[in-house]
GROMACS .gro file of C-alpha atoms in nm:
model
  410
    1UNK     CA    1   1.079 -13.329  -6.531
    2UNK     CA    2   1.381 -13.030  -6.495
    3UNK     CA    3   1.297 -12.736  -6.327
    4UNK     CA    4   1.138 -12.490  -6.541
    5UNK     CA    5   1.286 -12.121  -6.496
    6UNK     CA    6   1.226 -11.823  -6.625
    7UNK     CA    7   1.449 -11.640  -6.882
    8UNK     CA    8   1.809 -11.433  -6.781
    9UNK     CA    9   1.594 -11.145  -6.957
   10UNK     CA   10   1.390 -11.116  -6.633
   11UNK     CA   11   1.642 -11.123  -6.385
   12UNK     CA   12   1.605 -10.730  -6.407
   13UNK     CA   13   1.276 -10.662  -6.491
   14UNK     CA   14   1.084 -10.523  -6.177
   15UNK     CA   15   0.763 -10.372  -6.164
   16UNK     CA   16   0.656 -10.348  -5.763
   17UNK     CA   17   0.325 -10.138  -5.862
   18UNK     CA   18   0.183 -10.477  -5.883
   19UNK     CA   19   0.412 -10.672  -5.754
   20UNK     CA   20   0.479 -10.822  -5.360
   21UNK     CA   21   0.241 -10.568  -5.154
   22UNK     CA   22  -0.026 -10.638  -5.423
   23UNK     CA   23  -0.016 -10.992  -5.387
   24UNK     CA   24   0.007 -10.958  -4.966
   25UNK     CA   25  -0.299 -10.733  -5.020
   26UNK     CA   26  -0.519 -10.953  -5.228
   27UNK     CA   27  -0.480 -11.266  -4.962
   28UNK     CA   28  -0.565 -10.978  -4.708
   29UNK     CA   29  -0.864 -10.919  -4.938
   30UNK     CA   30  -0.961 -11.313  -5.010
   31UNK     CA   31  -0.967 -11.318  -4.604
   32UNK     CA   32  -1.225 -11.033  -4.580
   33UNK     CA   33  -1.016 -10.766  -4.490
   34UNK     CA   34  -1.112 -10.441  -4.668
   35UNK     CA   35  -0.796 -10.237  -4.805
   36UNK     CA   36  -0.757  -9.910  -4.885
   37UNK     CA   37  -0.526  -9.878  -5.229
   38UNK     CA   38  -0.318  -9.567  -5.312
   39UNK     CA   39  -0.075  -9.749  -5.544
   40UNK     CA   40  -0.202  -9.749  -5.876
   41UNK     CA   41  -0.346  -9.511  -6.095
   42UNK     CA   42  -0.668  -9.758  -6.181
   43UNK     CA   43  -0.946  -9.474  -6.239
   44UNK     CA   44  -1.268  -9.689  -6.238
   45UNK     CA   45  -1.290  -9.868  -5.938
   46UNK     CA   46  -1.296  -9.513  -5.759
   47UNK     CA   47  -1.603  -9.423  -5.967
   48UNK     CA   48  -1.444  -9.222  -6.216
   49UNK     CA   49  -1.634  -9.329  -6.543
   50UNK     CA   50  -1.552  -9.285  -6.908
   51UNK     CA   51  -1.713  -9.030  -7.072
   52UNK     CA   52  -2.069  -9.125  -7.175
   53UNK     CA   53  -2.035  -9.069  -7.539
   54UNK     CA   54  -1.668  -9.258  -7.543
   55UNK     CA   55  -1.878  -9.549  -7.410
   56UNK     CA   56  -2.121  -9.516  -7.640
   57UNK     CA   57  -1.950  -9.456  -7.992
   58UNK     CA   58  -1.797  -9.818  -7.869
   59UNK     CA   59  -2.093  -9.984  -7.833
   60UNK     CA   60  -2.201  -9.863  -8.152
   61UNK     CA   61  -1.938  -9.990  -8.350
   62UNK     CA   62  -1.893 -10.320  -8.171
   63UNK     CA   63  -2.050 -10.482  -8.485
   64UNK     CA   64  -1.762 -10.326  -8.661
   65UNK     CA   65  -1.476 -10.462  -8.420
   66UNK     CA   66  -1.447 -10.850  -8.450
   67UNK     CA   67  -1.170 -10.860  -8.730
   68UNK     CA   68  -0.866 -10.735  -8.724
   69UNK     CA   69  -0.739 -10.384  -8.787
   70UNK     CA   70  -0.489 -10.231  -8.987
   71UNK     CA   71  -0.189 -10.346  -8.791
   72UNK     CA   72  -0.073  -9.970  -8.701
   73UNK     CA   73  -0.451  -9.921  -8.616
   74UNK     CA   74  -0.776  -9.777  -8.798
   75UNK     CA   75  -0.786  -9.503  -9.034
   76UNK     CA   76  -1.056  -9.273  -8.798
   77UNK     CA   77  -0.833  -9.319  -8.478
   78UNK     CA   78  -0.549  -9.214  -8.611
   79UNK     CA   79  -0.692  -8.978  -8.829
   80UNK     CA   80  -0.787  -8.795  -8.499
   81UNK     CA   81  -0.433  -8.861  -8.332
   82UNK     CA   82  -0.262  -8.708  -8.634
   83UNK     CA   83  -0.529  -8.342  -8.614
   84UNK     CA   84  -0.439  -8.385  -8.201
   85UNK     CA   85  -0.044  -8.349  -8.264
   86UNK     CA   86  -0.114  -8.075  -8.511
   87UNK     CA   87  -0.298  -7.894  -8.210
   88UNK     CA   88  -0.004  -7.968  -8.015
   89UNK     CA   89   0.208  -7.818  -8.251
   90UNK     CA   90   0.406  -8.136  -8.352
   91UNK     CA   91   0.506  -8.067  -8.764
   92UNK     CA   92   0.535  -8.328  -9.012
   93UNK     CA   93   0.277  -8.629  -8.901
   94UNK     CA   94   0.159  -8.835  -9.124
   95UNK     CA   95  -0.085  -9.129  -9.082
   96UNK     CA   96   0.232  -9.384  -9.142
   97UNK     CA   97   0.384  -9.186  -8.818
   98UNK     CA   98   0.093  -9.298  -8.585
   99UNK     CA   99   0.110  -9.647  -8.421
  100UNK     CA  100  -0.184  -9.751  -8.220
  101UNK     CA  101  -0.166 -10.019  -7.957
  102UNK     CA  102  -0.290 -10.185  -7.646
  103UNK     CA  103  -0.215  -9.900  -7.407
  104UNK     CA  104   0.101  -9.702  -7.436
  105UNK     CA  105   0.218  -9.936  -7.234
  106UNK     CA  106   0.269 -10.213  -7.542
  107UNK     CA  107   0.407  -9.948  -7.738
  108UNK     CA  108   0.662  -9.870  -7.525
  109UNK     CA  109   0.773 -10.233  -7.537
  110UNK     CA  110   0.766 -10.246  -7.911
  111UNK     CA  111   0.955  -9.920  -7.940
  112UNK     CA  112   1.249 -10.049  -7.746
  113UNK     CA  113   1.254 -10.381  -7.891
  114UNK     CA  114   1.342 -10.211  -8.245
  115UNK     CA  115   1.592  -9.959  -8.079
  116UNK     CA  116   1.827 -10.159  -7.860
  117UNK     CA  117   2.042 -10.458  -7.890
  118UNK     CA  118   2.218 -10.581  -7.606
  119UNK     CA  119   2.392 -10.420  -7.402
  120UNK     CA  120   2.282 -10.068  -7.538
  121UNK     CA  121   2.186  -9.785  -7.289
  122UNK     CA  122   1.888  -9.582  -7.242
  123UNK     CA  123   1.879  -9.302  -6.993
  124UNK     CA  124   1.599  -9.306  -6.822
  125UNK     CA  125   1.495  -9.088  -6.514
  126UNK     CA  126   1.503  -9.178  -6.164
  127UNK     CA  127   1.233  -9.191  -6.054
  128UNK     CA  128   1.066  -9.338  -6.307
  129UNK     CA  129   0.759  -9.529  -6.425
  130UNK     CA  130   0.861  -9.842  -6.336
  131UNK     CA  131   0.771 -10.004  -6.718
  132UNK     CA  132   1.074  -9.797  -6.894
  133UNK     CA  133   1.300  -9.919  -6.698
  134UNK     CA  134   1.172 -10.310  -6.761
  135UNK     CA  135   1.094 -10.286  -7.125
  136UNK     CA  136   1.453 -10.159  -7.149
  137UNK     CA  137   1.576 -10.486  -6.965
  138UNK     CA  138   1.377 -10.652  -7.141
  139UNK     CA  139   1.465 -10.583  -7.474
  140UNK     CA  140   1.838 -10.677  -7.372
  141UNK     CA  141   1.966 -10.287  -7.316
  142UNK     CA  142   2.071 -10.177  -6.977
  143UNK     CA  143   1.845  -9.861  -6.817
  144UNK     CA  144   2.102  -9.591  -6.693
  145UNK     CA  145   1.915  -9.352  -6.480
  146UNK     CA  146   1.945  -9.019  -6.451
  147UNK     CA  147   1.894  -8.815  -6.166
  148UNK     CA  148   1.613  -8.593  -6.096
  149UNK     CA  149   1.616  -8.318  -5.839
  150UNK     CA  150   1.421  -8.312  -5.503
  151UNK     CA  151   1.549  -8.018  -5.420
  152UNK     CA  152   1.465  -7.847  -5.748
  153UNK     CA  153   1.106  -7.963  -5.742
  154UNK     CA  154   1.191  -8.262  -5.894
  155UNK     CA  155   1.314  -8.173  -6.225
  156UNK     CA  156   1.573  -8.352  -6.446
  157UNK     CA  157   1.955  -8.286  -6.354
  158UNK     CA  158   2.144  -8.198  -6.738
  159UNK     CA  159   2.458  -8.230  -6.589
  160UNK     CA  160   2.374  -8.600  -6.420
  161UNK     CA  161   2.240  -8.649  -6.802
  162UNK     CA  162   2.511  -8.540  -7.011
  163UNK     CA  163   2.738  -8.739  -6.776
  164UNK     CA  164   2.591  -9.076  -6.770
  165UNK     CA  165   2.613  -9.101  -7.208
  166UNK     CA  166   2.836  -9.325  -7.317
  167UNK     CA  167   2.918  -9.478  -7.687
  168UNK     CA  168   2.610  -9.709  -7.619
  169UNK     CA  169   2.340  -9.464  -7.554
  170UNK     CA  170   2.030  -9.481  -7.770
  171UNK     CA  171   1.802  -9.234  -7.637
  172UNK     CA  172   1.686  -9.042  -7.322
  173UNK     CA  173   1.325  -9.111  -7.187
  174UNK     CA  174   1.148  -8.811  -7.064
  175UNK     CA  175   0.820  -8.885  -6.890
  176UNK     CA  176   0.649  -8.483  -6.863
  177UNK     CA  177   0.375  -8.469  -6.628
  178UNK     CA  178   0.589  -8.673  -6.416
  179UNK     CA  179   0.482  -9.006  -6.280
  180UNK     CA  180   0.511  -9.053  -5.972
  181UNK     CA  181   0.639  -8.730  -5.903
  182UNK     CA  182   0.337  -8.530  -6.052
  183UNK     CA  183   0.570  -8.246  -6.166
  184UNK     CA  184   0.521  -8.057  -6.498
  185UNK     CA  185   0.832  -7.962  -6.685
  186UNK     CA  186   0.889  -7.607  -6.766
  187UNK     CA  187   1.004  -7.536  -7.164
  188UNK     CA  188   1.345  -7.452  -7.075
  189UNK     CA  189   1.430  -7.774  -6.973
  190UNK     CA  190   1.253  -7.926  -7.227
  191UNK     CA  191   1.505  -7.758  -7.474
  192UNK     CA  192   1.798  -7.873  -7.257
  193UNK     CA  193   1.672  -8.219  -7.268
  194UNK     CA  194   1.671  -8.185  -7.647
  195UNK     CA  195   1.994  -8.009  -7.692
  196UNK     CA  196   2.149  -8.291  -7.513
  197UNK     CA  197   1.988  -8.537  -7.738
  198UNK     CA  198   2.060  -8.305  -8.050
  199UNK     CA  199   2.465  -8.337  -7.982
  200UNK     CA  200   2.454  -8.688  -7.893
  201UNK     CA  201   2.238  -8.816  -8.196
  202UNK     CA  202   2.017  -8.974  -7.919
  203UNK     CA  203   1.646  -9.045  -7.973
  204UNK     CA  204   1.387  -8.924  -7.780
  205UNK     CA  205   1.103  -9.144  -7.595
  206UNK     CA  206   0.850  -8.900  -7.453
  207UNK     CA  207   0.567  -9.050  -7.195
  208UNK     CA  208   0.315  -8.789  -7.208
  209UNK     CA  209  -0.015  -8.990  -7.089
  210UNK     CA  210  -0.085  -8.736  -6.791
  211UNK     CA  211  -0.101  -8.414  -7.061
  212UNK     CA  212  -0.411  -8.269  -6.978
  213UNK     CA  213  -0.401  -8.368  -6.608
  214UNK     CA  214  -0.301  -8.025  -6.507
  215UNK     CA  215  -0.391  -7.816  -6.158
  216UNK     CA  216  -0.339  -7.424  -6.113
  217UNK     CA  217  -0.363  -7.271  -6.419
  218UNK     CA  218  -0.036  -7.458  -6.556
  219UNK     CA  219  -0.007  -7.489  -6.921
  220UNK     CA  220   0.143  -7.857  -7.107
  221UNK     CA  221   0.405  -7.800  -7.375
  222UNK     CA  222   0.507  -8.119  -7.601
  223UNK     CA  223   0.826  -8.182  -7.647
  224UNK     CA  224   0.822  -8.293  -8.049
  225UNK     CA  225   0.686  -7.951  -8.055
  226UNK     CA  226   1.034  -7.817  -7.966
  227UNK     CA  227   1.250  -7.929  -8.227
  228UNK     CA  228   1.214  -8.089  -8.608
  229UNK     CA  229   1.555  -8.187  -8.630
  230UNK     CA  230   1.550  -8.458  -8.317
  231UNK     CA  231   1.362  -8.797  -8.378
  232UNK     CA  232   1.108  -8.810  -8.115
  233UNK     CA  233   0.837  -9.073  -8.030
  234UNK     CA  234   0.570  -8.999  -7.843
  235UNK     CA  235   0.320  -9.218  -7.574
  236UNK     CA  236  -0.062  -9.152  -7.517
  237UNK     CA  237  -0.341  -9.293  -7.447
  238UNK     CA  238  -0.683  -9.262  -7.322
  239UNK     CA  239  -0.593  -9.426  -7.007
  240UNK     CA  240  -0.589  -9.055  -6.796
  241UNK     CA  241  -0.721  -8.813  -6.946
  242UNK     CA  242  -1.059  -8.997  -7.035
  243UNK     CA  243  -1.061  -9.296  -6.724
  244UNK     CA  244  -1.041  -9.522  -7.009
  245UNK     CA  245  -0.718  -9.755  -6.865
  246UNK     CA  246  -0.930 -10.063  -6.975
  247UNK     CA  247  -1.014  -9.986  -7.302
  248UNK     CA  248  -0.637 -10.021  -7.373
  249UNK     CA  249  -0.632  -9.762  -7.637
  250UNK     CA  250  -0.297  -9.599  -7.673
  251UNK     CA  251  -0.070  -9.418  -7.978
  252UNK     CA  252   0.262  -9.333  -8.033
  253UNK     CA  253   0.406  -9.024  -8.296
  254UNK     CA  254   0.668  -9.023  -8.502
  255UNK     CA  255   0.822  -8.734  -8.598
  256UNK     CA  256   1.147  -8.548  -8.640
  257UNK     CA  257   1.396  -8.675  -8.918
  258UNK     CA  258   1.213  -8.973  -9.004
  259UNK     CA  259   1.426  -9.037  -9.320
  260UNK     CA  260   1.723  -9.097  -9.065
  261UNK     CA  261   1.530  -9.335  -8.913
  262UNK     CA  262   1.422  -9.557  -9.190
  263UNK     CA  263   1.580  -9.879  -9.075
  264UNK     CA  264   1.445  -9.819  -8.715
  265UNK     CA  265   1.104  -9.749  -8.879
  266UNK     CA  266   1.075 -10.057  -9.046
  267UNK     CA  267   1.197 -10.289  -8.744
  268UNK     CA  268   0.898 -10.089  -8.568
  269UNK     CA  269   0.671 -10.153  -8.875
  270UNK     CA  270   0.757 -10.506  -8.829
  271UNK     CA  271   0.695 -10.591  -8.489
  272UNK     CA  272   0.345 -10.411  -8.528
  273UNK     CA  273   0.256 -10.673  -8.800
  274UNK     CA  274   0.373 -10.932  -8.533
  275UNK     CA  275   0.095 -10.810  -8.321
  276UNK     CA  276  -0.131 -10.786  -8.632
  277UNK     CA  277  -0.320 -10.493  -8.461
  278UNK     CA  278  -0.477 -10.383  -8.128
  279UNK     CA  279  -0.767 -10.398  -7.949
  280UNK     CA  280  -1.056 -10.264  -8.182
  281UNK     CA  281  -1.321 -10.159  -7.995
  282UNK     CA  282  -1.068  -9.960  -7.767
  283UNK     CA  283  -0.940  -9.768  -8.089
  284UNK     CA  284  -1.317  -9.656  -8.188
  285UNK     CA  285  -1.298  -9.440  -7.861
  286UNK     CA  286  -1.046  -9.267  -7.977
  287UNK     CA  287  -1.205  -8.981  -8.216
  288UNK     CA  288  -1.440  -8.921  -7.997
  289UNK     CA  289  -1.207  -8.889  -7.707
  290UNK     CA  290  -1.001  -8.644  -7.858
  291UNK     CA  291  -1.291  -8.447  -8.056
  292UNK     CA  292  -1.534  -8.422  -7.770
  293UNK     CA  293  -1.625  -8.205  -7.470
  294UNK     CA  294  -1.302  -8.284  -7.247
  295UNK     CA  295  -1.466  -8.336  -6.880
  296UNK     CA  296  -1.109  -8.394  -6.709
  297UNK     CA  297  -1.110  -7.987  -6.734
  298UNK     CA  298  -1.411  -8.038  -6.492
  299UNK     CA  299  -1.186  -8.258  -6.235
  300UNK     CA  300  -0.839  -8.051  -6.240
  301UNK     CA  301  -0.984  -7.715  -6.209
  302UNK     CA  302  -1.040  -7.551  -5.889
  303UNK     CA  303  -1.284  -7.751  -5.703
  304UNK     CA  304  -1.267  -8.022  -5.941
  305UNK     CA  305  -1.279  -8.396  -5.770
  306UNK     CA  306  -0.925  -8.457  -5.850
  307UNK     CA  307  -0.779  -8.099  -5.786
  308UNK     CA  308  -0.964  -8.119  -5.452
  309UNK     CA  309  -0.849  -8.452  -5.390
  310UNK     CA  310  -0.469  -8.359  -5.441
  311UNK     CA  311  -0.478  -8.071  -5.227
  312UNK     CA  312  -0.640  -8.257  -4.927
  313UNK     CA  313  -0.402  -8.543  -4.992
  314UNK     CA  314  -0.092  -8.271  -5.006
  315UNK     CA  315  -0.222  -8.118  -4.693
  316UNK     CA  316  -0.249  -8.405  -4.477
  317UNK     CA  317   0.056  -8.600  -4.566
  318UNK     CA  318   0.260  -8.288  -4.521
  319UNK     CA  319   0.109  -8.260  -4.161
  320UNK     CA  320   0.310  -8.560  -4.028
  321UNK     CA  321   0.612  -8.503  -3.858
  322UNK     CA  322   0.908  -8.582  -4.068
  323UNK     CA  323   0.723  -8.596  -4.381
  324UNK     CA  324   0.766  -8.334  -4.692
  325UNK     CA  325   0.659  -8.397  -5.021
  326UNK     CA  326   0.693  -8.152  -5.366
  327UNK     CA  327   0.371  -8.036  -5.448
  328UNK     CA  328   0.254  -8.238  -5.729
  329UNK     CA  329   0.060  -7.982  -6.024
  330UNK     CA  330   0.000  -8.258  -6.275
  331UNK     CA  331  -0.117  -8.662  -6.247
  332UNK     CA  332  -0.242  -8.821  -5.986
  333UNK     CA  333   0.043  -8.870  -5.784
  334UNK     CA  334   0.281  -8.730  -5.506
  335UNK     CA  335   0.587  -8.852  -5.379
  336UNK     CA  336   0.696  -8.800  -5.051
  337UNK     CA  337   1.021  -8.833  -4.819
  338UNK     CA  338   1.025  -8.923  -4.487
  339UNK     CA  339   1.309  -8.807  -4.259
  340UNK     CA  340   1.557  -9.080  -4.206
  341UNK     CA  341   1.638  -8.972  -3.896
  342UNK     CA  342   1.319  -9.031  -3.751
  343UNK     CA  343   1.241  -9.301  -3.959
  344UNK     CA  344   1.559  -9.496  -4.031
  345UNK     CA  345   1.435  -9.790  -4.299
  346UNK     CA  346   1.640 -10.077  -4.419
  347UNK     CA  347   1.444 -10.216  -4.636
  348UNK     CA  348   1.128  -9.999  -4.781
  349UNK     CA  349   1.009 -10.295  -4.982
  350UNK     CA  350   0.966 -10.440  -4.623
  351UNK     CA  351   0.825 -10.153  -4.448
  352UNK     CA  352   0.567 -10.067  -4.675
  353UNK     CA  353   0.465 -10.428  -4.610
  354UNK     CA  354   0.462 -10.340  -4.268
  355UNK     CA  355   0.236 -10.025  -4.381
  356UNK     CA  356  -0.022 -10.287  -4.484
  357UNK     CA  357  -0.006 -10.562  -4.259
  358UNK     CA  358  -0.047 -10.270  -3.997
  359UNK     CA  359  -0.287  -9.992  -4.132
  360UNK     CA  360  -0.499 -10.230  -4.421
  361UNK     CA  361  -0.346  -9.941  -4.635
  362UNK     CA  362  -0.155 -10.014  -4.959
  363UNK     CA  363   0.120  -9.783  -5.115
  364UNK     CA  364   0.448  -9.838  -5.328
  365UNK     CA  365   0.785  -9.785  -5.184
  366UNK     CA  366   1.012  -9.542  -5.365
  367UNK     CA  367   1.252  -9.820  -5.482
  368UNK     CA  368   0.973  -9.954  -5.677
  369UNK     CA  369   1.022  -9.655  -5.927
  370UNK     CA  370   1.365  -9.710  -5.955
  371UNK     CA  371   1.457  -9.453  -5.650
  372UNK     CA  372   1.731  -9.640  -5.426
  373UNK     CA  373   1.747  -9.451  -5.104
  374UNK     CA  374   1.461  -9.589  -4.895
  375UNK     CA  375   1.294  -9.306  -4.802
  376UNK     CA  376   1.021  -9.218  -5.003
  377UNK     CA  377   0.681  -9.361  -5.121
  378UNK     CA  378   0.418  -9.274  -5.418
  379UNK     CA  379   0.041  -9.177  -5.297
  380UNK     CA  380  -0.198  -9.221  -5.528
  381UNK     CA  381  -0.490  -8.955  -5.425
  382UNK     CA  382  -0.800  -9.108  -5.629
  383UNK     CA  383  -1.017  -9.226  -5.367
  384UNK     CA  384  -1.315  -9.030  -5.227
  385UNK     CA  385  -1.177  -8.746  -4.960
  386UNK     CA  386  -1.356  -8.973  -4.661
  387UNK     CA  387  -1.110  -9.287  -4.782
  388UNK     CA  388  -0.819  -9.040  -4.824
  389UNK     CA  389  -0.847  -8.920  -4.444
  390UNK     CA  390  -0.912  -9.246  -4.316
  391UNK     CA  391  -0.600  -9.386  -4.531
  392UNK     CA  392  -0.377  -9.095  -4.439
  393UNK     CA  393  -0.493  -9.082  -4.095
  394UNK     CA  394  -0.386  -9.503  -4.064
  395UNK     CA  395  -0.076  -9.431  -4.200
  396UNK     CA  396  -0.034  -9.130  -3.971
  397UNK     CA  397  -0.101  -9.335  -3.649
  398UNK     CA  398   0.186  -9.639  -3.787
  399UNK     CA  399   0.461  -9.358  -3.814
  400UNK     CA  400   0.367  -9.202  -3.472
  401UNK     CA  401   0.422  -9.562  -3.344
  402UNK     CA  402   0.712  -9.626  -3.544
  403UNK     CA  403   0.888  -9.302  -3.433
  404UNK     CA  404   0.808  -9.392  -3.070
  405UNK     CA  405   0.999  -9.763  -3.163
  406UNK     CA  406   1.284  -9.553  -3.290
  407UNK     CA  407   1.314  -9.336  -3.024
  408UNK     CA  408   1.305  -9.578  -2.749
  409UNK     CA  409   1.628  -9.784  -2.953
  410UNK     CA  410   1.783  -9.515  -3.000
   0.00000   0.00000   0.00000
């Protein structure tokens, strides 16, 4: 038999938050070896739970949930989607604008697939969640990333925008709160970002799964609520906000000037009759999500799990030498630097491997999100505070030893 290979379309797709570490760290697992993770945002297995009555309006209408939905999704989901974007402040949604689907994640897939062809451009930020810039490889476009800022907290450069469109750009993906960088965008920006798009004719593919994951008083703004005159789509889900990731219950929003869109509309009506629906049972959470008591206030707020978490985690990786990181006031992430003169990396795919092999302690280097200079790292900070110290404090004790390495070559 020939050797079977996988498509061209994959030579680009790369998605390292489960990709070579993971797979070191499992064997490390299968051999007994207990690991500490801080590379995904997975909610359950660090005992944050649904919210009791999510859990149960599922298991109530399990009897309801063995045939297949409405391919866009059922009428009470997004029913409750549509009366969410109002409270957002998003005009114009109708129940034909609301797609529901197996995480945002799917959707994000489908909504490229009907907006490029090959060899089309989407600008997409760097960093980035790893998925945009695969789903645009994917569907045959090439991801041009834009630069966000370090040094300005890490916030989206306009002029690094507005340079990089070319006759082939589509659209601009914002992800606001920022993953990995855990940085809220302020409204200003968020009307330069649409400006840009406004001039251009662009599109706009907002990732806004992490809106109500919010520390120190700081207040969400959605973009769609900016402007009626740009077509925007917009990506939720439960995943977050309600520790739902495996339900797999997700939505995306039209709006803007749909009637412009009308032959994009029905290539993305088309590809959700492909997938003749999502997961049911998933979709029943979704009222009840968004019309219930919302616990994740309870986490974020001052002495909340997660706000405590991210200010232990902030604190101790800032309190190794040659390590600085922008403190993160939305997700669940933080993304720091380490100073490449005291830690000079070739490869961080390789030293983060290192990191594991080393300390039993898994992160994801910075190039996995589509950041090239080999310096930084995302930190998930969901485990308990004991696990954080203990993972932190491993970590800690590898770059003391790797400085001292350094030091002595040098």
């Amino acid at each position: 038999m020939k050797t079977v290979r996988k498509s061209a379309k994959l030579n680009n797709v790369l998605y390292d938050v489960r990709g070579p570490i993971v797979d070191a760290a499992k064997q490390m697992e299968d051999e007994g070896q207990k690991i500490i993770k801080l590379n995904i945002g997975n909610m359950a297995p660090f005992g944050f739970d649904a919210p009791e009555e999510v859990q149960q309006d599922m298991i109530r209408n399990l009897p309801n949930s063995a045939g297949y939905s409405d391919s866009k999704g059922i009428f009470a989901a997004r029913k409750a989607v549509m009366h969410y974007t109002q409270q957002l402040g998003i005009a114009g949604v109708t129940l034909d604008d609301i797609y529901l689907g197996n995480g945002a994640s799917e959707l994000i897939v489908m909504a490229t697939n009907a907006l490029l062809d090959d060899g089309d451009e989407l600008l997409v930020p760097m960093p980035d969640y790893p998925l945009w810039t695969a789903a645009t490889s994917l569907s045959g476009g090439a991801p041009v990333h834009y630069r966000c800022d370090e040094e300005a907290g890490w916030l989206p450069d306009l002029d690094d925008m507005r340079a990089k469109i070319t006759p082939r750009t589509r659209g601009i993906v914002v992800i606001n709160p920022n993953n990995p960088t855990g940085v809220l965008y302020p409204v200003e920006l968020l009307k330069g970002i649409i400006q840009i798009a406004r001039e251009h004719g662009l599109v706009l593919l907002v990732d806004e799964v992490y809106d109500k994951v919010l520390y120190d008083g700081v207040k969400f703004t959605s973009m769609a609520s900016l402007s009626t005159d740009v077509l925007t789509l917009t990506f939720n889900s439960l995943s977050k906000a309600y520790r739902s990731c495996g339900y797999r219950a997700g939505w995306m929003v039209l709006s803007g000037p749909k009637a412009d869109a009308r032959d994009y509309i029905e290539g993305l009506n088309m590809l959700a009759n492909l997938k003749l629906g999502s997961n049911v049972p998933g979709q029943w959470a979704i009222q009840t999500a968004l019309g219930g008591y919302q616990s994740i206030n309870d986490l974020v707020k001052p002495g909340g799990r997660l706000c405590r978490q991210r200010d232990l985690a902030y604190e101790l990786i800032t309190q190794i030498p040659g390590v600085t990181c922008v403190k993160p006031h939305a997700a669940l992430y933080m993304f720091p630097r380490l100073d490449p003169v005291m830690y000079p990396i070739a490869d961080d795919r390789q030293f983060f491997m290192e990191v594991l092999r080393a300390t039993r302690v898994m992160l994801v280097q910075g190039s996995g999100f589509n950041y090239p200079d080999n310096q930084h790292f995302r930190i998930v900070f969901l485990p308990h505070e004991d696990d954080l110290r203990e993972a932190i404090g491993r970590l800690a004790g590898f770059l003391a030893t790797y400085r001292q390495r350094h030091s002595k070559a040098a």
